[in-house]
PDB file of C-alpha atoms in Angstrom:
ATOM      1  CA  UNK A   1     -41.732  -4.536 -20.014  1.00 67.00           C
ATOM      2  CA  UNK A   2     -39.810  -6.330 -22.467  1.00 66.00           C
ATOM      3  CA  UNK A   3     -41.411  -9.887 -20.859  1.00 67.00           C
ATOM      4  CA  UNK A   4     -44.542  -8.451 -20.959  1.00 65.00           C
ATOM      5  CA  UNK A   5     -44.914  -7.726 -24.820  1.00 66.00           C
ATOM      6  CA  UNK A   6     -44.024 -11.372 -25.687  1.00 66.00           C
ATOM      7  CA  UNK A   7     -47.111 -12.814 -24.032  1.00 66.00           C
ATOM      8  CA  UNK A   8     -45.130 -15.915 -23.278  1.00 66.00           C
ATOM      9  CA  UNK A   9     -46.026 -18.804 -20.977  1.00 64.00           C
ATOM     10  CA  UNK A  10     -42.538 -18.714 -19.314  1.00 61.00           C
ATOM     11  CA  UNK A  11     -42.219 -14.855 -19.302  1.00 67.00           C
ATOM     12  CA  UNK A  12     -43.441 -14.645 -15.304  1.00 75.00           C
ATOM     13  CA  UNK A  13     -40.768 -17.089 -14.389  1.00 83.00           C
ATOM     14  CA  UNK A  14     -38.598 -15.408 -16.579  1.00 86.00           C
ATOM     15  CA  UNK A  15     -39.577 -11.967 -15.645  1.00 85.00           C
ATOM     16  CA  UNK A  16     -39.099 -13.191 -11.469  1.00 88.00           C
ATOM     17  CA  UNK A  17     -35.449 -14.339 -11.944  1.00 89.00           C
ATOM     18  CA  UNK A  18     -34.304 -10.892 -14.169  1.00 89.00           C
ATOM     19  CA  UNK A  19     -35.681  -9.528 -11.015  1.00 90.00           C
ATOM     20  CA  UNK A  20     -33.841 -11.540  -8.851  1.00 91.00           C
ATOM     21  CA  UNK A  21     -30.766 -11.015 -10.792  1.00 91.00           C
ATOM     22  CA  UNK A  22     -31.082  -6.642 -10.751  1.00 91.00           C
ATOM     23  CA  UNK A  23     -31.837  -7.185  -6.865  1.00 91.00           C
ATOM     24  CA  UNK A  24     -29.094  -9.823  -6.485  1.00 89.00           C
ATOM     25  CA  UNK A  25     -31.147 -12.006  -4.715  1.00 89.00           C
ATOM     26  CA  UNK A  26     -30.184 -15.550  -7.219  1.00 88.00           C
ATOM     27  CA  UNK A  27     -28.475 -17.901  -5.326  1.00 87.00           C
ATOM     28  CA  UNK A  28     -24.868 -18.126  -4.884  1.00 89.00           C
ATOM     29  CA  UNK A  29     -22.328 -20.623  -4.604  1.00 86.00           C
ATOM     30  CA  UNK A  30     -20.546 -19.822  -1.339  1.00 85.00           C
ATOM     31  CA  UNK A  31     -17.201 -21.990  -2.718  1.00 86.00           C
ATOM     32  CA  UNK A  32     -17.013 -19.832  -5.468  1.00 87.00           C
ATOM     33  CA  UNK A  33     -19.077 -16.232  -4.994  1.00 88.00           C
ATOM     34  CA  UNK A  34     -20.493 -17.025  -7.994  1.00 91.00           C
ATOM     35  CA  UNK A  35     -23.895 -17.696  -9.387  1.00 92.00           C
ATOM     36  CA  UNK A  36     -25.459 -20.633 -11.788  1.00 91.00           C
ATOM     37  CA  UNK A  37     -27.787 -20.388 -14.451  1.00 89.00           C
ATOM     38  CA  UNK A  38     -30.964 -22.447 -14.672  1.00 86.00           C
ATOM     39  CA  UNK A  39     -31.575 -24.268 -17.800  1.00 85.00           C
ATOM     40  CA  UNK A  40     -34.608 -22.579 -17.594  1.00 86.00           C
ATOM     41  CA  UNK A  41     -33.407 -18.798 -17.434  1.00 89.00           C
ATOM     42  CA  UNK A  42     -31.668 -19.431 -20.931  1.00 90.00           C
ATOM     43  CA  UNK A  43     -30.126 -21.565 -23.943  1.00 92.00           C
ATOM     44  CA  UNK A  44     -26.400 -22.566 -22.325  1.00 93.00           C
ATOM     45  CA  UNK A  45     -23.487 -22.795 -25.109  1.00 94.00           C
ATOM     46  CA  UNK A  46     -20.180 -24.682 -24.777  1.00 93.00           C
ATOM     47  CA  UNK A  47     -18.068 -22.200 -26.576  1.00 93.00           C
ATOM     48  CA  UNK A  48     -17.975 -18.727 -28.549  1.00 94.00           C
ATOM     49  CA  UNK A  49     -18.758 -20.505 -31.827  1.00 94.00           C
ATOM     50  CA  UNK A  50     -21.382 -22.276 -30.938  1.00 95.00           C
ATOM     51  CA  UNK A  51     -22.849 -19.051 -28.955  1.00 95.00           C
ATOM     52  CA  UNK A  52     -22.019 -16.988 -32.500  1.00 95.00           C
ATOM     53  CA  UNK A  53     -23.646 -20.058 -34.349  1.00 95.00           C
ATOM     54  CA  UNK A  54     -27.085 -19.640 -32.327  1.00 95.00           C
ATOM     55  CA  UNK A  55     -27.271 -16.041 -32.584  1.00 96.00           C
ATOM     56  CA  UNK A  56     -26.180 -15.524 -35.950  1.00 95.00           C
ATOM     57  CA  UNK A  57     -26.877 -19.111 -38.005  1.00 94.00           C
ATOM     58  CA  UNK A  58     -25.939 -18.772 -41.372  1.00 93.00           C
ATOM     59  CA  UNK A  59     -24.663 -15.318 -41.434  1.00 92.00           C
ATOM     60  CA  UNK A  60     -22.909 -15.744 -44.834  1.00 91.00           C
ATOM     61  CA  UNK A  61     -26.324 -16.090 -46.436  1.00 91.00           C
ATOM     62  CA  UNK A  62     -28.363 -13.906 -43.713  1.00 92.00           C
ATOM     63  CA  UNK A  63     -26.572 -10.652 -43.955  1.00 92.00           C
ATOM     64  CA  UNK A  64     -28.104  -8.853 -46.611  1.00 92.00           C
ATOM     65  CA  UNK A  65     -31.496  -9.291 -44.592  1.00 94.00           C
ATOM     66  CA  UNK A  66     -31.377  -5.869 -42.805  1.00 94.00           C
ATOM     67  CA  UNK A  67     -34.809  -7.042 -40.418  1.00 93.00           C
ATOM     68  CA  UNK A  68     -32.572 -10.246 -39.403  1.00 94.00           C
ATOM     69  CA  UNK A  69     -29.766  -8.208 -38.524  1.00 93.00           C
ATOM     70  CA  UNK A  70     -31.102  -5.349 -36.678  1.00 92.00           C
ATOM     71  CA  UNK A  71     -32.755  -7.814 -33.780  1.00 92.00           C
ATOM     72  CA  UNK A  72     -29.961 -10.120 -33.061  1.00 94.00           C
ATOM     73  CA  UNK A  73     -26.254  -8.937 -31.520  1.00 95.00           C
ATOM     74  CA  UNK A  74     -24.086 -10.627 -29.042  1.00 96.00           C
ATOM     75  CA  UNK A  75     -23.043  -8.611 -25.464  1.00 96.00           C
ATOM     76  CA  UNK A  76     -19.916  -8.909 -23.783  1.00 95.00           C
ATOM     77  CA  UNK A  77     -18.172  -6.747 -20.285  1.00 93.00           C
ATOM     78  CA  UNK A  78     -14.854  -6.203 -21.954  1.00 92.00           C
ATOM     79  CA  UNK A  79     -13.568  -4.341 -25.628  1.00 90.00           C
ATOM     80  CA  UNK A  80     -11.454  -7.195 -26.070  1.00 91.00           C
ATOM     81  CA  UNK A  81     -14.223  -9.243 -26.436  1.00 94.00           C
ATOM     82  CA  UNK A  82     -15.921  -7.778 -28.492  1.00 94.00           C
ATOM     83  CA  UNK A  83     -13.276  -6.738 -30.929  1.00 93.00           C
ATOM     84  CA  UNK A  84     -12.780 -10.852 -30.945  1.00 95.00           C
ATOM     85  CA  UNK A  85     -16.227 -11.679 -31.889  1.00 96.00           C
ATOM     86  CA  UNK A  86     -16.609  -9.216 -34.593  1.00 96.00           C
ATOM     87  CA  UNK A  87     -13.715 -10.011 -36.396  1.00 95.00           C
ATOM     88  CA  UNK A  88     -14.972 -13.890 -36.173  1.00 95.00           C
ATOM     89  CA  UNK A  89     -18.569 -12.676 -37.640  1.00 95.00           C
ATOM     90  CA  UNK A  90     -17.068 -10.467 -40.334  1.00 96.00           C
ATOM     91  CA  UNK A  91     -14.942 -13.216 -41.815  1.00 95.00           C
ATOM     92  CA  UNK A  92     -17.836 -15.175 -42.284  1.00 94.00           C
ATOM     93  CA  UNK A  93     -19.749 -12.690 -44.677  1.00 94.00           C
ATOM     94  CA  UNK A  94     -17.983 -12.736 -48.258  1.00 92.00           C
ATOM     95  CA  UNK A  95     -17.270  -9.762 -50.103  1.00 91.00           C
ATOM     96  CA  UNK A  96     -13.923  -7.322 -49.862  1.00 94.00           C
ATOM     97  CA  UNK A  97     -12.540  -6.058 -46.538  1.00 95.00           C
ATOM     98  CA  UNK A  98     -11.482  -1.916 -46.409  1.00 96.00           C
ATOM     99  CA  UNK A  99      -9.047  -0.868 -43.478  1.00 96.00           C
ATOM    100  CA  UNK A 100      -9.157   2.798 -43.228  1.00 97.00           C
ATOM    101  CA  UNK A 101      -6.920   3.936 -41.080  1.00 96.00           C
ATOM    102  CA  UNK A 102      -7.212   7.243 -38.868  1.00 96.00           C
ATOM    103  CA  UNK A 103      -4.927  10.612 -38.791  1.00 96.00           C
ATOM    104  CA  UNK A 104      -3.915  10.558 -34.968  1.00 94.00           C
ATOM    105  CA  UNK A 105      -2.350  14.406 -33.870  1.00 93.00           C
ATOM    106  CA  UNK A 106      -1.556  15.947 -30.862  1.00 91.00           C
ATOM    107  CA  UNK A 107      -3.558  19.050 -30.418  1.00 90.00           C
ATOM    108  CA  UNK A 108      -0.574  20.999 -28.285  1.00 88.00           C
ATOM    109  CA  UNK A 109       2.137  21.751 -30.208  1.00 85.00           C
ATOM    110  CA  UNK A 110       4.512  21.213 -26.940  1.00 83.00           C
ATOM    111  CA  UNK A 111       3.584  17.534 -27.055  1.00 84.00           C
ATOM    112  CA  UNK A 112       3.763  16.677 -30.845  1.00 86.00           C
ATOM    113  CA  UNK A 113       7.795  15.373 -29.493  1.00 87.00           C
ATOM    114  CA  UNK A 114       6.314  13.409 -26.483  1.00 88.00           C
ATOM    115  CA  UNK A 115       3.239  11.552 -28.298  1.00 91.00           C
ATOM    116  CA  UNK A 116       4.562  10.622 -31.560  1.00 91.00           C
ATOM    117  CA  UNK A 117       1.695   9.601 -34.039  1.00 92.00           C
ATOM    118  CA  UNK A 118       2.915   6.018 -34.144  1.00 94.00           C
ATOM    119  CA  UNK A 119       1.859   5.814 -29.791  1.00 94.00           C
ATOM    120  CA  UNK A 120      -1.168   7.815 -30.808  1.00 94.00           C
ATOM    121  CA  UNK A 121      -2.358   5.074 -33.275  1.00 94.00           C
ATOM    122  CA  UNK A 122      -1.699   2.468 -30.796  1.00 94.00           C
ATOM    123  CA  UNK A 123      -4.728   4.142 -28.564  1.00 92.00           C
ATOM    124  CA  UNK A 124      -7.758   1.934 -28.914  1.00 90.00           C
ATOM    125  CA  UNK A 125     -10.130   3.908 -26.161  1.00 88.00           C
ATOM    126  CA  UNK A 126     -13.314   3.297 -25.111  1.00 81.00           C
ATOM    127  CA  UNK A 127     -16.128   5.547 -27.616  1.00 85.00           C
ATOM    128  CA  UNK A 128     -13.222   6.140 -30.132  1.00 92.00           C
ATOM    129  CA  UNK A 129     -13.275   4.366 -33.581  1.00 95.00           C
ATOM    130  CA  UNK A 130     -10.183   1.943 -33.873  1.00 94.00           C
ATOM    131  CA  UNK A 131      -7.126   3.572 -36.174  1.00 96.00           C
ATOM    132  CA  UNK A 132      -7.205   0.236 -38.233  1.00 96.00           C
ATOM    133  CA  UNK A 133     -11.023   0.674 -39.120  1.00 96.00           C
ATOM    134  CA  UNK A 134     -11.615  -2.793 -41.335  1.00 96.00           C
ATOM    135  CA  UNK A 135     -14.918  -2.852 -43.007  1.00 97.00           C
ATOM    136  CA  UNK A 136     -17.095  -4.839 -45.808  1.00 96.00           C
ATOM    137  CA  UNK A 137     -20.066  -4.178 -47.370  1.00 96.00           C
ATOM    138  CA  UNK A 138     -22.946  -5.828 -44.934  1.00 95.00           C
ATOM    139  CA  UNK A 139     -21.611  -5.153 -41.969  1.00 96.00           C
ATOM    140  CA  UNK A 140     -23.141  -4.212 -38.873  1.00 96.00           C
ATOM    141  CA  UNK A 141     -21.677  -0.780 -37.947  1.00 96.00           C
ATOM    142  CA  UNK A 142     -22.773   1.551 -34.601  1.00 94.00           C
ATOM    143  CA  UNK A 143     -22.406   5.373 -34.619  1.00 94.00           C
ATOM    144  CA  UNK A 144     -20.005   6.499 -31.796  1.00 93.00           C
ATOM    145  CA  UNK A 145     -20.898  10.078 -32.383  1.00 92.00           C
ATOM    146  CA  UNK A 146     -24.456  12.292 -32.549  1.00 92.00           C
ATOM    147  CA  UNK A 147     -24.002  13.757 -36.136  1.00 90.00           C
ATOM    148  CA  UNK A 148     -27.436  14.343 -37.358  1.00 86.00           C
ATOM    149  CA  UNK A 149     -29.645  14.103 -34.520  1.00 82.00           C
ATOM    150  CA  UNK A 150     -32.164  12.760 -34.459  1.00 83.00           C
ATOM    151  CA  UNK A 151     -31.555  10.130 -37.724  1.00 87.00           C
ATOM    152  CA  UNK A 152     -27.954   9.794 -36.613  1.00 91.00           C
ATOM    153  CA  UNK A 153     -26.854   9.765 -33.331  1.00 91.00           C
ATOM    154  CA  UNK A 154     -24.741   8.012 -30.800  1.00 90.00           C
ATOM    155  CA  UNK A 155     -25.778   4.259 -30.512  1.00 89.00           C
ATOM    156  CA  UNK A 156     -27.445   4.291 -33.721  1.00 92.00           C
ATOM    157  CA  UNK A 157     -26.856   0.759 -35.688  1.00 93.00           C
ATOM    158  CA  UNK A 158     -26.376   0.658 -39.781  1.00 96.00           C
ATOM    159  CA  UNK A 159     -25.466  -1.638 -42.088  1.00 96.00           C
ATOM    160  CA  UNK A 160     -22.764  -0.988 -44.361  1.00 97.00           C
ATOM    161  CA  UNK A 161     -24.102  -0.251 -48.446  1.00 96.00           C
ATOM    162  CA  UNK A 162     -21.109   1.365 -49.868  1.00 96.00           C
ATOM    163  CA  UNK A 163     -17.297   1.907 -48.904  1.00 96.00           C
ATOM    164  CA  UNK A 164     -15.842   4.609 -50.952  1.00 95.00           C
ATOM    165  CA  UNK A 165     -12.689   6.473 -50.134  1.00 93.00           C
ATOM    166  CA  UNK A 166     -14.009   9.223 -48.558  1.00 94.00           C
ATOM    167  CA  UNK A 167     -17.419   8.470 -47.200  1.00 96.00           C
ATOM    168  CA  UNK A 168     -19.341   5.588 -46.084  1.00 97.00           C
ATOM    169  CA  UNK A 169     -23.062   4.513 -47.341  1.00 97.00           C
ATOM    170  CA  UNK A 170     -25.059   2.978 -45.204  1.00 97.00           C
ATOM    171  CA  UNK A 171     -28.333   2.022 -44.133  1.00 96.00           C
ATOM    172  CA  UNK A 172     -29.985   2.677 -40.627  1.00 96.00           C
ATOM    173  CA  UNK A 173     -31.169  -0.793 -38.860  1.00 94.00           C
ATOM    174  CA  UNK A 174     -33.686   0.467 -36.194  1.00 89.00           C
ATOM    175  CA  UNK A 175     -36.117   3.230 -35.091  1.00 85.00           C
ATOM    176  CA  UNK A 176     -37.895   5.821 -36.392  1.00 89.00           C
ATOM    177  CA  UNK A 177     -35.643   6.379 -39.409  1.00 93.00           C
ATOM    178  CA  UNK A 178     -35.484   2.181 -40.351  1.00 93.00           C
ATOM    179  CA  UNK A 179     -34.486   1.777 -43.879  1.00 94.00           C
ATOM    180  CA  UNK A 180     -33.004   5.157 -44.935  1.00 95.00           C
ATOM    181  CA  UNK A 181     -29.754   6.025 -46.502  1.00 96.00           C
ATOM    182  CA  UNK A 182     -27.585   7.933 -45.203  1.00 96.00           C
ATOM    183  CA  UNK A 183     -23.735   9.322 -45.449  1.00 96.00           C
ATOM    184  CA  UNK A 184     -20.856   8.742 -42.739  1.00 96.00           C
ATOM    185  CA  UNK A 185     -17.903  11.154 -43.301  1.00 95.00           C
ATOM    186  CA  UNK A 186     -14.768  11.262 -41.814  1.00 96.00           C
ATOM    187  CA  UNK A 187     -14.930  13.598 -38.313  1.00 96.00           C
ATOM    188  CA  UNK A 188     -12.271  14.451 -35.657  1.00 95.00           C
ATOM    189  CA  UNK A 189     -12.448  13.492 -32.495  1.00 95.00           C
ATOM    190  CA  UNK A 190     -10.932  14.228 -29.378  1.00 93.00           C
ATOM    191  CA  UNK A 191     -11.232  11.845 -26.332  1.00 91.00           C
ATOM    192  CA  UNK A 192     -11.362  13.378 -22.772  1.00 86.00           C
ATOM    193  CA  UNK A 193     -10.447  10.417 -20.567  1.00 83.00           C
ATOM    194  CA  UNK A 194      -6.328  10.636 -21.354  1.00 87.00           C
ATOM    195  CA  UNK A 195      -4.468  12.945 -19.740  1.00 88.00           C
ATOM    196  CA  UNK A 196      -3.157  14.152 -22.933  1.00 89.00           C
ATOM    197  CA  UNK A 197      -5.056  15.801 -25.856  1.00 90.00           C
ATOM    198  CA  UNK A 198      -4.801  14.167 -29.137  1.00 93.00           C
ATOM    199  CA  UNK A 199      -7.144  14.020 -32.174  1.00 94.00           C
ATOM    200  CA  UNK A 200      -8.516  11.208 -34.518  1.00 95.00           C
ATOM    201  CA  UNK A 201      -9.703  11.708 -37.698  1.00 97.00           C
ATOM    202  CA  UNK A 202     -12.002   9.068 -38.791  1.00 97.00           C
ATOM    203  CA  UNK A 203     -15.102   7.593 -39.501  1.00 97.00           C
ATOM    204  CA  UNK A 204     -16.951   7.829 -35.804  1.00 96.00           C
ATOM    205  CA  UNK A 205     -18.018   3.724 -36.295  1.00 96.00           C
ATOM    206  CA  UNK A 206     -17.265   0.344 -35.248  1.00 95.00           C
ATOM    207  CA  UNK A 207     -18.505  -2.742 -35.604  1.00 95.00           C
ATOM    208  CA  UNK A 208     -21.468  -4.124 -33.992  1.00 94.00           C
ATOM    209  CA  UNK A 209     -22.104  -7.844 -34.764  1.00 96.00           C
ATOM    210  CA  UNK A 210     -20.896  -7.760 -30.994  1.00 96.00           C
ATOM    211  CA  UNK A 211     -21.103  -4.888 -28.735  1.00 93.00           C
ATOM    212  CA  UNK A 212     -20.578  -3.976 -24.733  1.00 92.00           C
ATOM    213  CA  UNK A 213     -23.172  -3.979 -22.113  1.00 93.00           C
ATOM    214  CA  UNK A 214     -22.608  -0.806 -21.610  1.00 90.00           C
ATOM    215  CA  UNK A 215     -23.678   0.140 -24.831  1.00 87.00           C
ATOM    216  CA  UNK A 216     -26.584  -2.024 -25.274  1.00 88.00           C
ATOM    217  CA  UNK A 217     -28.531  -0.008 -23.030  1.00 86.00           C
ATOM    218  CA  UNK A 218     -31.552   1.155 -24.129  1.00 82.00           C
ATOM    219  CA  UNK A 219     -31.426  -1.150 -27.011  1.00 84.00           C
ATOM    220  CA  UNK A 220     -34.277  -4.166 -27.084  1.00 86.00           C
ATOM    221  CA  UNK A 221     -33.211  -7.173 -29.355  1.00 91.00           C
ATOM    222  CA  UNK A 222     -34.913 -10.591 -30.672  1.00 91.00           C
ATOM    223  CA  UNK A 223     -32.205 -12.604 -30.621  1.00 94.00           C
ATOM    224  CA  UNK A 224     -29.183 -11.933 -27.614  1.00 95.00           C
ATOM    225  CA  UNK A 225     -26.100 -14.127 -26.458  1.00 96.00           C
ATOM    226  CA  UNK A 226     -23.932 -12.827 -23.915  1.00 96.00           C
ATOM    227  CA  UNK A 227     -19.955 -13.870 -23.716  1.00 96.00           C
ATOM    228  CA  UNK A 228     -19.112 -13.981 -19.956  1.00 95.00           C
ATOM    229  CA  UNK A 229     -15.521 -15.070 -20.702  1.00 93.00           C
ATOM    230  CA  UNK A 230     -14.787 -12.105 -18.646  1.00 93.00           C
ATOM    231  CA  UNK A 231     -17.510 -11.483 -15.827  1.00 91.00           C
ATOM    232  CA  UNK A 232     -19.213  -8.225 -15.380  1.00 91.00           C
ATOM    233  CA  UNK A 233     -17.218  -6.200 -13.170  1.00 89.00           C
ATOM    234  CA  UNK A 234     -19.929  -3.099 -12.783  1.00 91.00           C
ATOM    235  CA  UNK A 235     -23.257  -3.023 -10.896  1.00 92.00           C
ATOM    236  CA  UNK A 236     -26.174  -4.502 -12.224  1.00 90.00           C
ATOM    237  CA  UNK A 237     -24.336  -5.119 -15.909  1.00 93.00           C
ATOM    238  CA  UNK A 238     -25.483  -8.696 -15.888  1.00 93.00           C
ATOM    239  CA  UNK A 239     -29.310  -7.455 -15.497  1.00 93.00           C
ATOM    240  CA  UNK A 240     -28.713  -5.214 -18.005  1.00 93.00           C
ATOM    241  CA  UNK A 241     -27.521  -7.700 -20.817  1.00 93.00           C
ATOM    242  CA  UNK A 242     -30.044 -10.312 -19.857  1.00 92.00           C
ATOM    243  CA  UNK A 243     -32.783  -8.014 -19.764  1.00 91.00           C
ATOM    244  CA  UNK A 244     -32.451  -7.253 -23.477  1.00 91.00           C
ATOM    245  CA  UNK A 245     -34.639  -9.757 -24.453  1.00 90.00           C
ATOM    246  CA  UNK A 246     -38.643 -11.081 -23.309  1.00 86.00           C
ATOM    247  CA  UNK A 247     -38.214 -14.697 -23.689  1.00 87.00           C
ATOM    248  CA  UNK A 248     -35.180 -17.490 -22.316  1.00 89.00           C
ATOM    249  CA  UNK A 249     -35.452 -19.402 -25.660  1.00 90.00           C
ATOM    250  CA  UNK A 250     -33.946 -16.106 -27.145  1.00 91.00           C
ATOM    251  CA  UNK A 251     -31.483 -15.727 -24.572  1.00 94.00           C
ATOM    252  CA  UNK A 252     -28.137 -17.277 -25.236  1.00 96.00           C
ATOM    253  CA  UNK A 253     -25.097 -17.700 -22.880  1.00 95.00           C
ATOM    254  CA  UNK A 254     -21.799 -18.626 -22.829  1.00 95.00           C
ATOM    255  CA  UNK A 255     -20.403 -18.756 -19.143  1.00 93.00           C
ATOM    256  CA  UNK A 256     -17.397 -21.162 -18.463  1.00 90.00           C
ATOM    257  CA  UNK A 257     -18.373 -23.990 -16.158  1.00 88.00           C
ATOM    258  CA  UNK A 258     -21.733 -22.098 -16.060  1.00 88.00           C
ATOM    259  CA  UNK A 259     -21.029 -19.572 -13.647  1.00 90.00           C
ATOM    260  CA  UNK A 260     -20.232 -16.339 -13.436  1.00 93.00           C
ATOM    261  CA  UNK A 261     -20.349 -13.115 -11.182  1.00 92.00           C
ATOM    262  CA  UNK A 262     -23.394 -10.860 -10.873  1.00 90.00           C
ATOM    263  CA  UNK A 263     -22.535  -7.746  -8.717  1.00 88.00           C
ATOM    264  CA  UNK A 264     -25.105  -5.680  -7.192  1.00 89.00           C
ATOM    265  CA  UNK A 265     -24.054  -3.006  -4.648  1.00 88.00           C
ATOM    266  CA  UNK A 266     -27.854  -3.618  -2.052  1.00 82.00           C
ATOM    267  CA  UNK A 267     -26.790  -0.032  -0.598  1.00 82.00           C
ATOM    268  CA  UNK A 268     -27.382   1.815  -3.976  1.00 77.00           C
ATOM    269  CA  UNK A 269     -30.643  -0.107  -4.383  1.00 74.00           C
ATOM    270  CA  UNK A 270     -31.776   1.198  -0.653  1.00 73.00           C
TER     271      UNK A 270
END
């Protein structure tokens, strides 16, 4: 769908080997179990900075530009990754960096002993803001929580306006509600995939220069690069983060030696 929108010369090529890819029907290397890219699937980098260079040239000037921001992000499998690139992005913009960091409790009293809060702020879990939560004014932010539905929900991106002690301005990037203002406070949380219960209070955010496949669902961008440092390691994630875009010369990738794995389970597409 995305192709078709571009009405681009090379979107039916382009469109046949996204295909190919959700089907896993590109060719693989038998040595390795791995497939290659075409140069004509997408624009190949040599390393992270040049694949954060391409996606996000001149971000030190760029960043205020809320329409330049909201189409361009950078997907990777893992957290780690992620947490890598945005740091790299964020240095780039000037301006002040805020940590705020998170209250981290133990909601049964009988484990306050076994969990003390200096464990608890050592969690960094999946759809949980960070307990070190460093901000600056400009940066890309998504919402990890549904707190206003529909203007603020979960996968909503914003750019940062304001960092005050308690609350955080910002401004909403995409969708129906482009360009308003709104107010992030400070929320608990408690995650359900420990076998513990413990709650973080903080601002239900993290950065989003970079962000995981799995969140990027749903999400249709101008400008994508994808880090495949670490290959996708669930079915059909490599579809889904080259599918983001309609057009290879917005596609950007950074696979070492050019390869990397795409797993597709054929029985669940049967």
């Amino acid at each position: 769908m995305r192709v078709e929108l571009q009405n681009d010369q090379s979107g039916n090529i382009f469109s046949k080997q996204l295909i190919d890819i959700g089907n896993g029907k590109f060719p693989i290397d038998m040595l390795t179990g791995c497939i290659n890219f075409p140069q004509s699937f997408c624009q190949l980098t040599r390393s992270k900075d040049e694949l954060i260079q391409k996606v996000f040239p001149d971000v030190s000037q760029n960043y205020k530009n809320h329409d330049w921001l909201s189409e361009r992000a950078i997907l990777a499998a893992k957290n780690i990754d992620v947490n890598e690139l945005n740091f790299k992005i964020q240095e780039q913009i000037t301006g002040e960096l805020r940590i705020y960091k998170s209250v981290d409790s133990a909601t049964n009293q009988d484990d306050v002993v076994n969990y003390p809060p200096e464990f608890l702020n050592s969690l960094d879990l999946p759809g949980l803001p960070p307990h070190n939560l460093q901000l600056k004014v400009g940066s890309v932010v998504i919402m990890l929580r549904n707190i206003n539905q529909p203007r603020l929900c979960n996968g909503t991106r914003l750019a940062i306006k304001k960092l005050l002690n308690n609350v955080i301005e910002a401004t909403i990037l995409k969708g129906k509600y482009k360009g308003e203002d709104v107010l992030i406070p400070r929320i608990p949380m408690i995650p359900t995939d420990v076998p513990f219960e413990f709650k973080r209070l903080q601002f239900p955010v993290r950065l989003a220069f970079a962000m995981t496949i799995n969140k990027s669902q749903g999400q249709s961008l101008c400008v994508c690069g994808i880090n495949l440092e670490n290959p996708c390691f669930s079915h059909g994630q490599l579809y889904v983060a080259c599918s983001r875009v309609g057009k290879p010369s917005d596609l950007f990738i950074y696979a070492p030696g050019n390869q990397t794995k795409n797993i597709v389970y054929h029985k669940a597409l049967q």
